[in-house]
PDB file of N, CA, C and O in Angstrom:
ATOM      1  N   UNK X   1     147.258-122.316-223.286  1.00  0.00           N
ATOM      2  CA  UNK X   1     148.120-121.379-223.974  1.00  0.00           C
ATOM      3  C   UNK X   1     149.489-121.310-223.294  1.00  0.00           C
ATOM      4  O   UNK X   1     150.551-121.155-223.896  1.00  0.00           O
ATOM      5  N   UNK X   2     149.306-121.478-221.632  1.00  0.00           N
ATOM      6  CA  UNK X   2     150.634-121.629-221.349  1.00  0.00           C
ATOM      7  C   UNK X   2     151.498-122.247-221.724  1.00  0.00           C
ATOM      8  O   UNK X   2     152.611-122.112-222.233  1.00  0.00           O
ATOM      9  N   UNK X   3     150.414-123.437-221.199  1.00  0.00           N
ATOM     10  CA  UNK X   3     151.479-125.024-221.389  1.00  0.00           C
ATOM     11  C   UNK X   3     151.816-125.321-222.907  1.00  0.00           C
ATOM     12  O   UNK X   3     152.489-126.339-223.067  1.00  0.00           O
ATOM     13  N   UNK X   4     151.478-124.628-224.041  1.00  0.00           N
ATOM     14  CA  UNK X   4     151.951-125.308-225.279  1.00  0.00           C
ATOM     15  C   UNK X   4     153.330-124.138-225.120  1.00  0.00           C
ATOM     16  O   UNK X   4     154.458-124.594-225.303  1.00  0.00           O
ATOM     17  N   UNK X   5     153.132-122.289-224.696  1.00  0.00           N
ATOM     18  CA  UNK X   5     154.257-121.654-225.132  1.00  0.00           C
ATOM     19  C   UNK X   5     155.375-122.717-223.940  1.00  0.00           C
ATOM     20  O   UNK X   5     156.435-122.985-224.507  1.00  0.00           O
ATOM     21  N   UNK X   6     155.315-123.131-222.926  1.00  0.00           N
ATOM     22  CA  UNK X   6     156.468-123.975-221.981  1.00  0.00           C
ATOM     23  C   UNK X   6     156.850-124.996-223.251  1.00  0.00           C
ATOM     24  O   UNK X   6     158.010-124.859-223.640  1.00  0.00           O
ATOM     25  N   UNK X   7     156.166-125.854-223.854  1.00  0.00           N
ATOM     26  CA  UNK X   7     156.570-127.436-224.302  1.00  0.00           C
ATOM     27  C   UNK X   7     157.746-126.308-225.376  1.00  0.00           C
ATOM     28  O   UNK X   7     158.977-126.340-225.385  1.00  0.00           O
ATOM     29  N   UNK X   8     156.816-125.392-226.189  1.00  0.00           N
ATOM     30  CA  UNK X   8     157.966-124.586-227.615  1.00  0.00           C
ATOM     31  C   UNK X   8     158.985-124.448-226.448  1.00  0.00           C
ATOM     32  O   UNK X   8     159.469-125.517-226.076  1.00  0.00           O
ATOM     33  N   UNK X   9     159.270-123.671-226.002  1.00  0.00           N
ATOM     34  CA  UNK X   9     160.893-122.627-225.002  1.00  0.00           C
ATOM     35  C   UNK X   9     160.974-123.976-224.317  1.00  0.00           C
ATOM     36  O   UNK X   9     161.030-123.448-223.207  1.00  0.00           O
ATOM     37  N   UNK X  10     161.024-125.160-224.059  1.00  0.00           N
ATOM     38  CA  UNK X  10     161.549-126.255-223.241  1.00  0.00           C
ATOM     39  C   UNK X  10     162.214-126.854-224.700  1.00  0.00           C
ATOM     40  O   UNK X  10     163.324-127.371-224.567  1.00  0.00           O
ATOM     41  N   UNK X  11     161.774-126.836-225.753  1.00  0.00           N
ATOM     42  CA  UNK X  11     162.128-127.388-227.217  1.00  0.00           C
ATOM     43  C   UNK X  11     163.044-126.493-227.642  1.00  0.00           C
ATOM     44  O   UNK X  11     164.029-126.931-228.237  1.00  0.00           O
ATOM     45  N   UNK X  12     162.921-125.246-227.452  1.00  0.00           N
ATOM     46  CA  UNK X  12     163.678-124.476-228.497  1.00  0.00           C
ATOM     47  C   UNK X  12     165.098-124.849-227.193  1.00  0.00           C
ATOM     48  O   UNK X  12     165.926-125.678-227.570  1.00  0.00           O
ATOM     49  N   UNK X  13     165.226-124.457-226.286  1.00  0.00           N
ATOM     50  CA  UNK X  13     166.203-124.806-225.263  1.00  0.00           C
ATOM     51  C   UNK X  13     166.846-126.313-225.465  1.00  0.00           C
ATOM     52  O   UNK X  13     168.074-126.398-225.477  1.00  0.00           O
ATOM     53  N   UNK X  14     166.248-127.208-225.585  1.00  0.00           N
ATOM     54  CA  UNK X  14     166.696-128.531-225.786  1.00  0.00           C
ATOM     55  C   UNK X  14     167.298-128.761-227.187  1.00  0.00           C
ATOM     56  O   UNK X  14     168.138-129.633-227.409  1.00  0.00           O
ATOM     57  N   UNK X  15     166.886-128.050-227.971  1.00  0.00           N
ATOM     58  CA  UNK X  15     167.318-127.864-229.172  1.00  0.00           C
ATOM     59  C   UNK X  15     169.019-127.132-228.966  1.00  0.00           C
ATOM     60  O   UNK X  15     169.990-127.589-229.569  1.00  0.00           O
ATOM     61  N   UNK X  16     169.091-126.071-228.109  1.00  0.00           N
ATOM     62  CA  UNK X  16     170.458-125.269-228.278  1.00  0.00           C
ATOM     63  C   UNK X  16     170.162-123.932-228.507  1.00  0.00           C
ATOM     64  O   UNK X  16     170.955-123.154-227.979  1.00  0.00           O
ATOM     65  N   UNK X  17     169.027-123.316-229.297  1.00  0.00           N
ATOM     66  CA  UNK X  17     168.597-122.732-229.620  1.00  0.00           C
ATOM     67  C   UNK X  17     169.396-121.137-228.908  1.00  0.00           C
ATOM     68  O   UNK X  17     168.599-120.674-228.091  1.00  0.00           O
ATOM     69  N   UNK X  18     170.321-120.495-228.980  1.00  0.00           N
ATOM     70  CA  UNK X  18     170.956-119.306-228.636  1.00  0.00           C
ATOM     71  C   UNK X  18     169.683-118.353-227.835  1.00  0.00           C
ATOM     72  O   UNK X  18     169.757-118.072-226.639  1.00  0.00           O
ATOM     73  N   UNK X  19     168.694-117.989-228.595  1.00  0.00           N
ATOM     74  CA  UNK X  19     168.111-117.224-228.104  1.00  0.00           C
ATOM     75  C   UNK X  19     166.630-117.337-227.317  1.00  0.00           C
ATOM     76  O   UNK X  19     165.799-116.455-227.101  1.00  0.00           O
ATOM     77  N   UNK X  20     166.624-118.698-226.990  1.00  0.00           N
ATOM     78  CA  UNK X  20     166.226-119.145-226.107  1.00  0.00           C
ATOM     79  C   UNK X  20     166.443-119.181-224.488  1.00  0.00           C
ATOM     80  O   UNK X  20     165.709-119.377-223.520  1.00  0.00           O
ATOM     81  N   UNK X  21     168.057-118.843-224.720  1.00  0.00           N
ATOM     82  CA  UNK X  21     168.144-118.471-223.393  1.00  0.00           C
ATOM     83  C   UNK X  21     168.288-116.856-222.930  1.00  0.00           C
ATOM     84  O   UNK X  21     168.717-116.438-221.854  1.00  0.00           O
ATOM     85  N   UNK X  22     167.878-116.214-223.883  1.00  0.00           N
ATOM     86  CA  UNK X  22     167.708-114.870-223.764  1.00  0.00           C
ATOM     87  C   UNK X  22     167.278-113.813-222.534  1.00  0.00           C
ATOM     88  O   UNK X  22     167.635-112.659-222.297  1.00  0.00           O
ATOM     89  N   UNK X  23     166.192-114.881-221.742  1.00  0.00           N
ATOM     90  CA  UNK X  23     165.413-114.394-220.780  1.00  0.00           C
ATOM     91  C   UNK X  23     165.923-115.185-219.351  1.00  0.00           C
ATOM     92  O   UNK X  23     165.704-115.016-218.151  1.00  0.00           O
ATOM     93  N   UNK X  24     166.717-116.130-220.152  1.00  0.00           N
ATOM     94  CA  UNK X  24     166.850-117.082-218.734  1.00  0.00           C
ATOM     95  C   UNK X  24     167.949-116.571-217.740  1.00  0.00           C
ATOM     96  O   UNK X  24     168.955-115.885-217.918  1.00  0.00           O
ATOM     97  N   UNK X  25     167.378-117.171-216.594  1.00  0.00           N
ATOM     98  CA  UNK X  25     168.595-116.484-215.321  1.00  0.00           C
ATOM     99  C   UNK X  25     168.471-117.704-214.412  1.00  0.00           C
ATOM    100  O   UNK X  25     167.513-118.262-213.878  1.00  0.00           O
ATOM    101  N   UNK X  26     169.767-117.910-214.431  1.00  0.00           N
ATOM    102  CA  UNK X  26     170.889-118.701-212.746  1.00  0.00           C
ATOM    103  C   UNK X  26     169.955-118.182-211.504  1.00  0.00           C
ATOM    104  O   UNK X  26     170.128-117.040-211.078  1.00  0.00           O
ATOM    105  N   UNK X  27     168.769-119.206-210.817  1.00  0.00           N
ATOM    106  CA  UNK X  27     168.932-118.434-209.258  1.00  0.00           C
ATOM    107  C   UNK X  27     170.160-118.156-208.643  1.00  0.00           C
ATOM    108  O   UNK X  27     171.262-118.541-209.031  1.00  0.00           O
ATOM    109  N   UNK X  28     169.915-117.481-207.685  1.00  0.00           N
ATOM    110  CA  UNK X  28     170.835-117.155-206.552  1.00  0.00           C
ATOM    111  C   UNK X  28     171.249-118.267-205.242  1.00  0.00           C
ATOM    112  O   UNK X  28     172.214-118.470-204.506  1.00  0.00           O
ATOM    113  N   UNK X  29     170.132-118.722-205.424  1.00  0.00           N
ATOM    114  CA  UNK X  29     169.760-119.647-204.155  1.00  0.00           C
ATOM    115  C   UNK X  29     170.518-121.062-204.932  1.00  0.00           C
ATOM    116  O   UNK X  29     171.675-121.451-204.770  1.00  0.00           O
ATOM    117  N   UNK X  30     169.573-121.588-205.704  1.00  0.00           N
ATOM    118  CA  UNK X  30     169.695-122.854-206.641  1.00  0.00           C
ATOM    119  C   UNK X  30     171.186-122.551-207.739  1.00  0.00           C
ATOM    120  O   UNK X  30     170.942-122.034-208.829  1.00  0.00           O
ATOM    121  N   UNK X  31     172.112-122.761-207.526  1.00  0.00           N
ATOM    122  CA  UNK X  31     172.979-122.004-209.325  1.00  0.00           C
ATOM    123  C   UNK X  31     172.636-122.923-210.414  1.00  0.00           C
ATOM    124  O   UNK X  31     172.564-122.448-211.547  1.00  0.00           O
ATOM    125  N   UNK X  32     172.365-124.448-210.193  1.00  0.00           N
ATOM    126  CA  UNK X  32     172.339-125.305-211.006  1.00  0.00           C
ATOM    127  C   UNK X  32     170.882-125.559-211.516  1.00  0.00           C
ATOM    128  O   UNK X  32     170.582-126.527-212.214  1.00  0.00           O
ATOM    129  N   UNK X  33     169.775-124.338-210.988  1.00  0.00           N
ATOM    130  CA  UNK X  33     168.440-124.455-211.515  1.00  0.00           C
ATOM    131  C   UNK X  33     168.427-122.774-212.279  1.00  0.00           C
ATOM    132  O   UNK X  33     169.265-121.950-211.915  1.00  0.00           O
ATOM    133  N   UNK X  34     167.781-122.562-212.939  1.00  0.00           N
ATOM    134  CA  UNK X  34     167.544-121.803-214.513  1.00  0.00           C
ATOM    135  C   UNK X  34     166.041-121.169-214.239  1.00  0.00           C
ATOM    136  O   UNK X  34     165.506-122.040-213.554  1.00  0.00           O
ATOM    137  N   UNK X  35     165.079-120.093-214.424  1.00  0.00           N
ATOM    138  CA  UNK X  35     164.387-120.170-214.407  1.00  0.00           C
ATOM    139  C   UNK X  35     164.490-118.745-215.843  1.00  0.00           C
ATOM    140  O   UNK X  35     165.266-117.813-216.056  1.00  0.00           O
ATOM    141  N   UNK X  36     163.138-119.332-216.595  1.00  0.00           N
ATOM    142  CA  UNK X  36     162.251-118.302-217.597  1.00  0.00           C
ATOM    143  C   UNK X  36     160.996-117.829-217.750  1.00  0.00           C
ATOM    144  O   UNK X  36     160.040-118.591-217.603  1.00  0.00           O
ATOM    145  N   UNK X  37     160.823-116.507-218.065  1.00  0.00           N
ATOM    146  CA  UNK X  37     159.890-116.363-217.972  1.00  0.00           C
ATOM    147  C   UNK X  37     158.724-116.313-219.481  1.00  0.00           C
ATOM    148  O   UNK X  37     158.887-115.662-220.513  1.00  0.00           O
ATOM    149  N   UNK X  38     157.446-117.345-219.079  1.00  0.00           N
ATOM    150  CA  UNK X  38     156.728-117.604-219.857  1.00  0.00           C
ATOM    151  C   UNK X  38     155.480-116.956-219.685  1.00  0.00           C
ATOM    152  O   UNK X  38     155.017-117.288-218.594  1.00  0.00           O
ATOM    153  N   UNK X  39     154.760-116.199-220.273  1.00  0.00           N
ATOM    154  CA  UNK X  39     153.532-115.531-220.668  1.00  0.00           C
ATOM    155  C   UNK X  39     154.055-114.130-219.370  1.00  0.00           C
ATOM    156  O   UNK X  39     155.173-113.858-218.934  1.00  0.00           O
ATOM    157  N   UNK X  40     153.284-113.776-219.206  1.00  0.00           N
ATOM    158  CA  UNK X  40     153.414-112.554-217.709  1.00  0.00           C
ATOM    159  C   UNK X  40     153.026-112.919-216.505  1.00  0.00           C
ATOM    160  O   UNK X  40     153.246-112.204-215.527  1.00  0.00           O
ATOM    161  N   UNK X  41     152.414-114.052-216.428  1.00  0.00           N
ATOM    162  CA  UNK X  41     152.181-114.611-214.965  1.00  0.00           C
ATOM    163  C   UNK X  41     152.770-115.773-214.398  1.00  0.00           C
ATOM    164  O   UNK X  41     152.398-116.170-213.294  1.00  0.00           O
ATOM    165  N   UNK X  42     153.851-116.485-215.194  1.00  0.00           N
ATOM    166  CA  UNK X  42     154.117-117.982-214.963  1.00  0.00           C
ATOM    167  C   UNK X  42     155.578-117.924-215.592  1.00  0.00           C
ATOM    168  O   UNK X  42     155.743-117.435-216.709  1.00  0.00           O
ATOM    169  N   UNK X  43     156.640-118.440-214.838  1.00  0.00           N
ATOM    170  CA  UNK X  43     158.034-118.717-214.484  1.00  0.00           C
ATOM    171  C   UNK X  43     158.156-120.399-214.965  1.00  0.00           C
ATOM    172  O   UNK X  43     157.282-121.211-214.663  1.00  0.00           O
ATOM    173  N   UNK X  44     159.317-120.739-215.712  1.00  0.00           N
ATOM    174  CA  UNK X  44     159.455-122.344-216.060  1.00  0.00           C
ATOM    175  C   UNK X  44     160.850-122.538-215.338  1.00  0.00           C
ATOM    176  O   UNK X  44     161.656-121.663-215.657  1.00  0.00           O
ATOM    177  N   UNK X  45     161.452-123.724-214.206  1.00  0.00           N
ATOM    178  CA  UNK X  45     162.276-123.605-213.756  1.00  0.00           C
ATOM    179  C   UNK X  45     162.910-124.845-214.103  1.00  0.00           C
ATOM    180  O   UNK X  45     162.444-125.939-213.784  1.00  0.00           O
ATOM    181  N   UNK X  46     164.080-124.666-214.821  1.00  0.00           N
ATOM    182  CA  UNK X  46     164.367-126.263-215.455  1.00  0.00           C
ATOM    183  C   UNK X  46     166.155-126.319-214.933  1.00  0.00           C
ATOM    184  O   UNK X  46     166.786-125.464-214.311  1.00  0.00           O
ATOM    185  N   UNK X  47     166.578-127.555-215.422  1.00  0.00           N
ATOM    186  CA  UNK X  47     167.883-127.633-214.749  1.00  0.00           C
ATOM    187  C   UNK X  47     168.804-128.058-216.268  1.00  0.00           C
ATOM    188  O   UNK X  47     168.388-128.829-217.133  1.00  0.00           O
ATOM    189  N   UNK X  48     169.904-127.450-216.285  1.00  0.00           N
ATOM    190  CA  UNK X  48     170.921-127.852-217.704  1.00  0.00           C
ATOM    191  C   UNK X  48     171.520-129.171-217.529  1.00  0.00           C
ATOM    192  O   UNK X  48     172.625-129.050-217.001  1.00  0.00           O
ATOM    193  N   UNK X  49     171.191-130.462-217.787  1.00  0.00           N
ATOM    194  CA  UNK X  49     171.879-131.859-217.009  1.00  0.00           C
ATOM    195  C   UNK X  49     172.853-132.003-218.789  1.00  0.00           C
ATOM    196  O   UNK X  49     172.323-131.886-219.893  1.00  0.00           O
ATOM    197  N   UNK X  50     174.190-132.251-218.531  1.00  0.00           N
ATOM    198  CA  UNK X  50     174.620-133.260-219.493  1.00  0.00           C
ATOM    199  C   UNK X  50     174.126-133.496-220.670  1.00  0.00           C
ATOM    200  O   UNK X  50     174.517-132.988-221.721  1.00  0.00           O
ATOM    201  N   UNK X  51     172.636-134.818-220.440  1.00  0.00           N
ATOM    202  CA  UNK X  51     172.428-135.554-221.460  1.00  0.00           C
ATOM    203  C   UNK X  51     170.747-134.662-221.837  1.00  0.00           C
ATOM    204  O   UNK X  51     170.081-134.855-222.854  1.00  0.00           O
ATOM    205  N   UNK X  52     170.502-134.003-221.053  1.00  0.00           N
ATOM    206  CA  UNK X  52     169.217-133.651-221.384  1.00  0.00           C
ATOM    207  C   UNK X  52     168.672-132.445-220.258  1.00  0.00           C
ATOM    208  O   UNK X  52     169.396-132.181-219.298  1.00  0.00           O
ATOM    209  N   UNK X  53     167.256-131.684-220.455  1.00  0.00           N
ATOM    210  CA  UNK X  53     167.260-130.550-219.803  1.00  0.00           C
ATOM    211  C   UNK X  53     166.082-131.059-218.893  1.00  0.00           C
ATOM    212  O   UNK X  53     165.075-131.502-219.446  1.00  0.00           O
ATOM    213  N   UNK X  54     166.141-131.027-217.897  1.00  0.00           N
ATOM    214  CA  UNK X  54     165.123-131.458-216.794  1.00  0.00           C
ATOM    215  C   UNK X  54     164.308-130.033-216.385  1.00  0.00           C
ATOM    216  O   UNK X  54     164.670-128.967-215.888  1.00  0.00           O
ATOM    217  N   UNK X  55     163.332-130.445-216.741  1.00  0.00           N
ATOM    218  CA  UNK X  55     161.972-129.692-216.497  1.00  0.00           C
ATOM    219  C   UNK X  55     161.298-129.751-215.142  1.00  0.00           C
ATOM    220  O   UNK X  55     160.482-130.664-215.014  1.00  0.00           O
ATOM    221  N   UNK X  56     161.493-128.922-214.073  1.00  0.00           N
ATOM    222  CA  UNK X  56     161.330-129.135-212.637  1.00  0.00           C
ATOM    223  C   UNK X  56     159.787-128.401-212.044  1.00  0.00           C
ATOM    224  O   UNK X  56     159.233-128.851-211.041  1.00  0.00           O
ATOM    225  N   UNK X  57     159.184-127.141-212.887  1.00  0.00           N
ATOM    226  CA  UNK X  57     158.237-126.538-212.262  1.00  0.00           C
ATOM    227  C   UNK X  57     157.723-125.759-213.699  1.00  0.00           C
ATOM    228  O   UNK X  57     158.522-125.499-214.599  1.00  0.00           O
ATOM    229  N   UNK X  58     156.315-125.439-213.773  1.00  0.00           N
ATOM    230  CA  UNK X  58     156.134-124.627-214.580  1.00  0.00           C
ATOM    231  C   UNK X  58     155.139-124.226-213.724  1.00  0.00           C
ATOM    232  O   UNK X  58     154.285-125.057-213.417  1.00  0.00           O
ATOM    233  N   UNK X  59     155.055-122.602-213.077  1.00  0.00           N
ATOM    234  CA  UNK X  59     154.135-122.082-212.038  1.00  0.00           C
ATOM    235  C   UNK X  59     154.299-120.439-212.423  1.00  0.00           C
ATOM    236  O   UNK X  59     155.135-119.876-213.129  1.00  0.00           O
ATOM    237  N   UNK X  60     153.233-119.951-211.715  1.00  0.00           N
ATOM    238  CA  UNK X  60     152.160-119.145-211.395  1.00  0.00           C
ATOM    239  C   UNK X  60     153.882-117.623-210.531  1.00  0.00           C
ATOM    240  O   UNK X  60     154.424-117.581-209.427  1.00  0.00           O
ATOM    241  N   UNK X  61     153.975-117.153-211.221  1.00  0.00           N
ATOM    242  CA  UNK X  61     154.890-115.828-210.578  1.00  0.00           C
ATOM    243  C   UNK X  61     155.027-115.919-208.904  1.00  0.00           C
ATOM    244  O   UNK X  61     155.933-116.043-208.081  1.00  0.00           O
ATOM    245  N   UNK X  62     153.641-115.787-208.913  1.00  0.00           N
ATOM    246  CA  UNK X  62     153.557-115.460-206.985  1.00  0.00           C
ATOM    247  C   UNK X  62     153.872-116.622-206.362  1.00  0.00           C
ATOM    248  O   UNK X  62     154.166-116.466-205.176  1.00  0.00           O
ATOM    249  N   UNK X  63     153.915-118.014-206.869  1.00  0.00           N
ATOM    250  CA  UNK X  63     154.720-119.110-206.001  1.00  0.00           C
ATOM    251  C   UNK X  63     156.181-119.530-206.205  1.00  0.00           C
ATOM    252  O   UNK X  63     156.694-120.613-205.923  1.00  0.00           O
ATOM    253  N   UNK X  64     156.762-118.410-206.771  1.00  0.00           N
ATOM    254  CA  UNK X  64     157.911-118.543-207.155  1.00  0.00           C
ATOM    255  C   UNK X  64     158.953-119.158-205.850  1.00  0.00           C
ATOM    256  O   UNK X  64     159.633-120.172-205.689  1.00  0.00           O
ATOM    257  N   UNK X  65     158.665-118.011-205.110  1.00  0.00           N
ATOM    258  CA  UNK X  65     159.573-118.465-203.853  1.00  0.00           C
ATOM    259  C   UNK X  65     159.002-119.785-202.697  1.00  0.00           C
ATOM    260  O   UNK X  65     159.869-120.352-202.033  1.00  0.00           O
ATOM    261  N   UNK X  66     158.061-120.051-202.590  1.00  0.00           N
ATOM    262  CA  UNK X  66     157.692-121.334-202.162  1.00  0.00           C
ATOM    263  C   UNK X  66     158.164-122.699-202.892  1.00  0.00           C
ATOM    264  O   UNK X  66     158.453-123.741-202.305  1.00  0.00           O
ATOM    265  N   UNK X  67     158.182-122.492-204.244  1.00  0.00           N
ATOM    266  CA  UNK X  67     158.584-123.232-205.406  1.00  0.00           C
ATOM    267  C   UNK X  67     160.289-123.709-205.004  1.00  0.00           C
ATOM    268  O   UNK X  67     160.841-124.750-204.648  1.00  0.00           O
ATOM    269  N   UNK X  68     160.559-122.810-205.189  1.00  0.00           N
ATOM    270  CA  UNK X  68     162.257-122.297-204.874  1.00  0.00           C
ATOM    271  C   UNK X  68     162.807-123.457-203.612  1.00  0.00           C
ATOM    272  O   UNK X  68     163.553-124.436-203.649  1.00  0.00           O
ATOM    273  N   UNK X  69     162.167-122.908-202.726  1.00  0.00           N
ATOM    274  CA  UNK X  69     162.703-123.301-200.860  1.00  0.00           C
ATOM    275  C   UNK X  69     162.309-125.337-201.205  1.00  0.00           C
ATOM    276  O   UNK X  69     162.913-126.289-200.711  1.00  0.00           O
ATOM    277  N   UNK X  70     161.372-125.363-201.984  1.00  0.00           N
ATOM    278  CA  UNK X  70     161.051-127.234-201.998  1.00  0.00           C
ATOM    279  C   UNK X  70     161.882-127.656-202.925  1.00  0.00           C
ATOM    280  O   UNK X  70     162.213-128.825-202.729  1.00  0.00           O
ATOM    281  N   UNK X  71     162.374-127.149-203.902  1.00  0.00           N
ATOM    282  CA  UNK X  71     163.945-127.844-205.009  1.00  0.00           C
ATOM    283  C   UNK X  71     165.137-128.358-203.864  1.00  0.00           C
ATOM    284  O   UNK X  71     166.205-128.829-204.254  1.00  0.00           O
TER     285      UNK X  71
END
C-alpha cells in the first residue's frame, strides 16, 4: 500500500503536477534533496534534477535522520 501510494506522488511529481508538491519540503541539511510525506509512517526523499526526478529513499519516519547523514 505504501509502495504503490510512493510510485502515484513520484508520478504525479514527475508529471508537474502543482499539488503534488503540496506537502513537500527543502531539507535544511540537504537544499537540493525534497522530502514527502507518504501514508503516516514513511517519508519519500527525492531530488528535482533537470531532466528527471531522482528517487533517493522511500523509509520508515524514525530513520529519517540516519537516512539524511548517508545522502
Amino acid at each position: 500500500q505504501v509502495g504503490r501510494a510512493a510510485l502515484m506522488l513520484i508520478g504525479r511529481i514527475a508529471a508537474g503536477d502543482p499539488s503534488a508538491f503540496a506537502g513537500a519540503i527543502r531539507l535544511s541539511a540537504k537544499p537540493d534533496v525534497m522530502r514527502v510525506r507518504v501514508g503516516m509512517d514513511h517519508r519519500m526523499l527525492f531530488r528535482l534534477l533537470p531532466e528527471c526526478v531522482q528517487l533517493l529513499a522511500l523509509i520508515n519516519r524514525r530513520d529519517l535522520d540516519k537516512t539524511i547523514a548517508s545522502i
